Amino acid sequence: GERLSVACAAVAAAVLAQLAVGYEFLSAHPASYVRRAFEFSRVFIHHWSVNFKFVPNEIFVSPAFAAALLACHLTVLLALAHRRWHRHGGGFFPRFIVDFFARAAFDAPAKVPAAEFDPAHVARVLFEGNFVGIVFARSLHYQFYEWYYHTLPLLLWGGSCDALPGGSPTRIALMATVETCWNAFPSTPTSSLVLLAAHCVILGGIWTSKQPPATRASGGATMREGAENRRGVLRRRTARKSE
């Protein structure tokens, strides 16, 4: 929702912060530091994988498996961006891209200022995007549970998975399943398969659920419409009783 110049300044600040933190290493061994920081060719140890222990080792360590997961990761992110995250603006393809370059040419602000977005919408977008990365991660180790366990309550009860049937019992069962699988040590083919299944159920709930209002204004309008509907129902009931 901001001007391109403001967004570039924010990105520059983030990059400078990373450079400042890693200055000691960058000044001594810059090539090794950058190579290790973005080691896409790294081969993970199958024994410690929590999410893909059921995959045979020869497939787990293959470049083709890593490429397939990366392709799925990017595809689902772009699909969610089009179907959910930018649905209020007409979709990611091509509306967002065309609008972005049109605004970039004149450093113009977006039609909807960033301040008007509902904080809950921003949190959902961040948590849903992070969760997609969890589902298609090449290998999850035990410390990686901290990446997303605290986001599960909002994903399951905060509007991301409204289409999931069964209400709270289903959501509690999913959280308990995820927790149980992460507490299996060492992980087994069964525990990793069940964990992936639970992740896919949550991802399916995100995909099939209707996106809640993105802005405070639309959210307020929805609340007002709901209040008007309730008042209309009460008026009709009162009229029938009086008759």
Tab-separated table of C-alpha atoms in Angstrom:
chain	number	residue	atom	x	y	z
A	1	GLY	CA	0.000	0.000	0.000
A	2	GLU	CA	3.027	2.306	0.112
A	3	ARG	CA	5.033	4.061	-2.597
A	4	LEU	CA	7.794	2.070	-4.284
A	5	SER	CA	10.413	4.416	-2.832
A	6	VAL	CA	9.159	3.681	0.691
A	7	ALA	CA	9.194	-0.065	0.039
A	8	CYS	CA	12.739	0.109	-1.362
A	9	ALA	CA	13.883	2.062	1.690
A	10	ALA	CA	12.408	-0.623	3.971
A	11	VAL	CA	14.164	-3.389	1.999
A	12	ALA	CA	17.433	-1.454	2.116
A	13	ALA	CA	17.138	-1.080	5.881
A	14	ALA	CA	16.614	-4.854	6.247
A	15	VAL	CA	19.638	-5.582	4.029
A	16	LEU	CA	21.829	-3.126	5.914
A	17	ALA	CA	20.813	-4.723	9.212
A	18	GLN	CA	21.890	-8.135	7.900
A	19	LEU	CA	25.176	-6.725	6.639
A	20	ALA	CA	25.838	-5.113	10.012
A	21	VAL	CA	25.174	-8.348	11.887
A	22	GLY	CA	27.408	-10.362	9.551
A	23	TYR	CA	30.128	-7.730	9.108
A	24	GLU	CA	32.685	-9.625	11.188
A	25	PHE	CA	32.370	-12.669	8.941
A	26	LEU	CA	31.881	-10.780	5.678
A	27	SER	CA	35.042	-8.764	6.227
A	28	ALA	CA	37.134	-11.907	6.807
A	29	HIS	CA	35.595	-14.554	4.526
A	30	PRO	CA	32.919	-12.930	2.328
A	31	ALA	CA	32.695	-15.672	-0.320
A	32	SER	CA	32.408	-18.502	2.215
A	33	TYR	CA	29.843	-16.599	4.272
A	34	VAL	CA	27.554	-15.885	1.316
A	35	ARG	CA	27.970	-19.401	-0.081
A	36	ARG	CA	27.023	-20.999	3.232
A	37	ALA	CA	24.168	-18.571	3.839
A	38	PHE	CA	22.508	-19.609	0.559
A	39	GLU	CA	23.592	-23.229	0.293
A	40	PHE	CA	20.846	-24.515	-1.992
A	41	SER	CA	22.868	-27.621	-2.842
A	42	ARG	CA	23.010	-28.769	0.774
A	43	VAL	CA	22.021	-32.398	1.333
A	44	PHE	CA	20.092	-32.997	4.568
A	45	ILE	CA	20.510	-36.078	6.734
A	46	HIS	CA	17.557	-38.419	6.299
A	47	HIS	CA	17.798	-39.736	9.864
A	48	TRP	CA	16.859	-36.360	11.386
A	49	SER	CA	13.987	-35.486	9.053
A	50	VAL	CA	10.702	-35.066	10.915
A	51	ASN	CA	8.470	-34.541	7.880
A	52	PHE	CA	9.861	-36.852	5.169
A	53	LYS	CA	11.168	-39.866	7.059
A	54	PHE	CA	8.787	-42.070	5.046
A	55	VAL	CA	10.538	-41.108	1.796
A	56	PRO	CA	13.332	-43.546	0.811
A	57	ASN	CA	16.796	-42.118	1.446
A	58	GLU	CA	17.874	-42.242	-2.211
A	59	ILE	CA	14.881	-40.081	-3.171
A	60	PHE	CA	15.219	-37.816	-0.128
A	61	VAL	CA	18.779	-36.781	-1.044
A	62	SER	CA	18.140	-36.467	-4.786
A	63	PRO	CA	18.200	-33.039	-6.480
A	64	ALA	CA	14.961	-33.936	-8.277
A	65	PHE	CA	13.093	-34.260	-4.960
A	66	ALA	CA	14.406	-30.864	-3.819
A	67	ALA	CA	13.440	-29.261	-7.145
A	68	ALA	CA	9.936	-30.760	-6.997
A	69	LEU	CA	9.357	-29.411	-3.478
A	70	LEU	CA	10.614	-25.971	-4.500
A	71	ALA	CA	8.317	-25.956	-7.536
A	72	CYS	CA	5.329	-26.955	-5.386
A	73	HIS	CA	6.247	-24.303	-2.818
A	74	LEU	CA	6.373	-21.486	-5.367
A	75	THR	CA	3.252	-22.683	-7.193
A	76	VAL	CA	1.124	-22.788	-4.039
A	77	LEU	CA	2.414	-19.389	-2.885
A	78	LEU	CA	1.502	-17.772	-6.194
A	79	ALA	CA	-1.859	-19.557	-6.278
A	80	LEU	CA	-2.735	-18.335	-2.773
A	81	ALA	CA	-1.562	-14.831	-3.647
A	82	HIS	CA	-3.992	-14.818	-6.562
A	83	ARG	CA	-6.882	-16.656	-4.911
A	84	ARG	CA	-6.747	-15.235	-1.364
A	85	TRP	CA	-4.171	-12.620	-0.452
A	86	HIS	CA	-4.866	-10.197	-3.313
A	87	ARG	CA	-8.388	-11.262	-4.050
A	88	HIS	CA	-9.701	-7.910	-2.818
A	89	GLY	CA	-7.640	-6.198	-5.533
A	90	GLY	CA	-8.789	-8.367	-8.428
A	91	GLY	CA	-6.227	-11.144	-8.113
A	92	PHE	CA	-2.461	-11.346	-8.364
A	93	PHE	CA	-2.422	-12.184	-12.094
A	94	PRO	CA	-2.379	-9.822	-13.864
A	95	ARG	CA	-4.060	-7.095	-11.787
A	96	PHE	CA	-1.419	-6.775	-9.053
A	97	ILE	CA	1.529	-6.990	-11.461
A	98	VAL	CA	0.082	-4.431	-13.881
A	99	ASP	CA	-0.833	-2.097	-11.014
A	100	PHE	CA	2.626	-2.474	-9.462
A	101	PHE	CA	4.525	-1.427	-12.582
A	102	ALA	CA	2.051	1.360	-13.322
A	103	ARG	CA	2.596	2.796	-9.845
A	104	ALA	CA	6.353	2.188	-9.948
A	105	ALA	CA	6.741	4.396	-13.027
A	106	PHE	CA	5.429	7.426	-11.106
A	107	ASP	CA	6.196	6.319	-7.523
A	108	ALA	CA	2.467	6.554	-6.848
A	109	PRO	CA	0.766	5.129	-3.736
A	110	ALA	CA	-1.663	2.229	-3.906
A	111	LYS	CA	-5.400	2.834	-4.003
A	112	VAL	CA	-5.754	1.218	-0.575
A	113	PRO	CA	-3.291	2.686	1.971
A	114	ALA	CA	-1.422	0.160	4.090
A	115	ALA	CA	-2.937	1.646	7.251
A	116	GLU	CA	-6.415	0.575	6.139
A	117	PHE	CA	-5.579	-3.135	6.063
A	118	ASP	CA	-6.943	-5.116	8.974
A	119	PRO	CA	-4.028	-6.287	11.198
A	120	ALA	CA	-5.673	-9.727	11.323
A	121	HIS	CA	-5.495	-9.899	7.511
A	122	VAL	CA	-1.795	-9.040	7.572
A	123	ALA	CA	-1.161	-11.720	10.205
A	124	ARG	CA	-3.105	-14.307	8.207
A	125	VAL	CA	-1.134	-13.581	5.029
A	126	LEU	CA	2.184	-13.887	6.873
A	127	PHE	CA	1.214	-17.036	8.765
A	128	GLU	CA	-0.347	-18.735	5.726
A	129	GLY	CA	2.726	-17.996	3.607
A	130	ASN	CA	4.996	-19.293	6.349
A	131	PHE	CA	2.873	-22.438	6.668
A	132	VAL	CA	3.205	-23.175	2.952
A	133	GLY	CA	6.962	-23.132	3.462
A	134	ILE	CA	6.567	-25.627	6.317
A	135	VAL	CA	4.463	-28.017	4.209
A	136	PHE	CA	7.000	-28.106	1.370
A	137	ALA	CA	10.194	-27.800	3.423
A	138	ARG	CA	12.846	-30.199	2.175
A	139	SER	CA	13.493	-31.330	5.727
A	140	LEU	CA	12.145	-30.209	9.089
A	141	HIS	CA	14.326	-30.778	12.117
A	142	TYR	CA	13.085	-30.621	15.692
A	143	GLN	CA	14.077	-27.007	16.327
A	144	PHE	CA	12.026	-25.926	13.298
A	145	TYR	CA	8.776	-26.503	15.183
A	146	GLU	CA	9.348	-23.034	16.618
A	147	TRP	CA	8.834	-21.609	13.148
A	148	TYR	CA	5.096	-22.139	13.191
A	149	TYR	CA	3.598	-23.808	16.302
A	150	HIS	CA	2.493	-20.437	17.674
A	151	THR	CA	0.683	-19.609	14.406
A	152	LEU	CA	-1.550	-22.701	14.409
A	153	PRO	CA	-4.285	-21.246	16.684
A	154	LEU	CA	-4.788	-18.247	14.381
A	155	LEU	CA	-4.673	-20.426	11.270
A	156	LEU	CA	-7.255	-22.842	12.669
A	157	TRP	CA	-9.555	-20.429	14.531
A	158	GLY	CA	-8.737	-17.009	13.053
A	159	GLY	CA	-10.440	-17.182	9.674
A	160	SER	CA	-7.876	-19.069	7.596
A	161	CYS	CA	-9.586	-22.463	7.908
A	162	ASP	CA	-13.279	-21.629	8.231
A	163	ALA	CA	-14.148	-24.311	5.665
A	164	LEU	CA	-12.778	-27.124	7.833
A	165	PRO	CA	-15.709	-29.245	9.065
A	166	GLY	CA	-16.150	-30.383	12.644
A	167	GLY	CA	-15.633	-27.095	14.459
A	168	SER	CA	-13.257	-26.888	17.405
A	169	PRO	CA	-12.973	-30.698	17.949
A	170	THR	CA	-11.442	-31.064	14.472
A	171	ARG	CA	-9.053	-28.180	15.057
A	172	ILE	CA	-8.002	-29.451	18.481
A	173	ALA	CA	-7.414	-32.907	16.979
A	174	LEU	CA	-5.198	-31.396	14.275
A	175	MET	CA	-3.136	-29.465	16.814
A	176	ALA	CA	-2.795	-32.564	19.004
A	177	THR	CA	-1.739	-34.630	15.982
A	178	VAL	CA	0.924	-32.116	14.985
A	179	GLU	CA	2.191	-31.915	18.571
A	180	THR	CA	2.311	-35.706	18.943
A	181	CYS	CA	4.242	-36.158	15.706
A	182	TRP	CA	6.802	-33.560	16.706
A	183	ASN	CA	7.278	-35.281	20.060
A	184	ALA	CA	8.071	-38.629	18.435
A	185	PHE	CA	11.832	-39.071	18.889
A	186	PRO	CA	13.394	-40.227	16.767
A	187	SER	CA	10.847	-39.650	14.037
A	188	THR	CA	9.462	-42.672	12.232
A	189	PRO	CA	8.018	-43.145	8.732
A	190	THR	CA	4.558	-43.293	10.316
A	191	SER	CA	4.953	-40.138	12.421
A	192	SER	CA	6.302	-38.145	9.472
A	193	LEU	CA	3.528	-39.365	7.168
A	194	VAL	CA	0.846	-38.454	9.724
A	195	LEU	CA	2.470	-35.037	10.216
A	196	LEU	CA	2.439	-34.376	6.481
A	197	ALA	CA	-1.209	-35.493	6.310
A	198	ALA	CA	-2.165	-33.079	9.123
A	199	HIS	CA	-0.285	-30.270	7.366
A	200	CYS	CA	-2.105	-31.038	4.108
A	201	VAL	CA	-5.492	-30.985	5.854
A	202	ILE	CA	-4.725	-27.524	7.265
A	203	LEU	CA	-3.452	-26.335	3.886
A	204	GLY	CA	-6.612	-27.683	2.265
A	205	GLY	CA	-8.666	-25.750	4.809
A	206	ILE	CA	-6.795	-22.569	3.914
A	207	TRP	CA	-7.323	-23.162	0.195
A	208	THR	CA	-11.052	-23.858	0.419
A	209	SER	CA	-11.950	-21.186	2.986
A	210	LYS	CA	-13.301	-17.812	1.999
A	211	GLN	CA	-10.873	-14.981	2.618
A	212	PRO	CA	-12.116	-12.683	5.411
A	213	PRO	CA	-12.250	-8.923	4.685
A	214	ALA	CA	-8.811	-7.449	4.042
A	215	THR	CA	-9.485	-3.892	5.187
A	216	ARG	CA	-10.995	-2.398	8.290
A	217	ALA	CA	-13.607	-0.632	6.152
A	218	SER	CA	-14.830	-3.832	4.502
A	219	GLY	CA	-14.752	-5.620	7.814
A	220	GLY	CA	-16.821	-2.851	9.352
A	221	ALA	CA	-19.251	-2.992	6.442
A	222	THR	CA	-19.616	-6.729	6.910
A	223	MET	CA	-20.324	-6.262	10.595
A	224	ARG	CA	-22.858	-3.554	9.855
A	225	GLU	CA	-24.576	-5.749	7.269
A	226	GLY	CA	-24.754	-8.567	9.793
A	227	ALA	CA	-26.219	-6.258	12.410
A	228	GLU	CA	-28.810	-4.978	9.914
A	229	ASN	CA	-29.772	-8.533	9.005
A	230	ARG	CA	-30.224	-9.459	12.660
A	231	ARG	CA	-32.363	-6.369	13.261
A	232	GLY	CA	-34.456	-7.223	10.197
A	233	VAL	CA	-35.062	-10.741	11.510
A	234	LEU	CA	-36.130	-9.350	14.890
A	235	ARG	CA	-38.504	-6.864	13.245
A	236	ARG	CA	-40.141	-9.618	11.179
A	237	ARG	CA	-40.543	-11.834	14.239
A	238	THR	CA	-42.093	-8.950	16.193
A	239	ALA	CA	-44.475	-8.203	13.313
A	240	ARG	CA	-45.621	-11.840	13.129
A	241	LYS	CA	-46.260	-11.942	16.875
A	242	SER	CA	-48.289	-8.739	16.753
A	243	GLU	CA	-50.458	-10.198	13.991
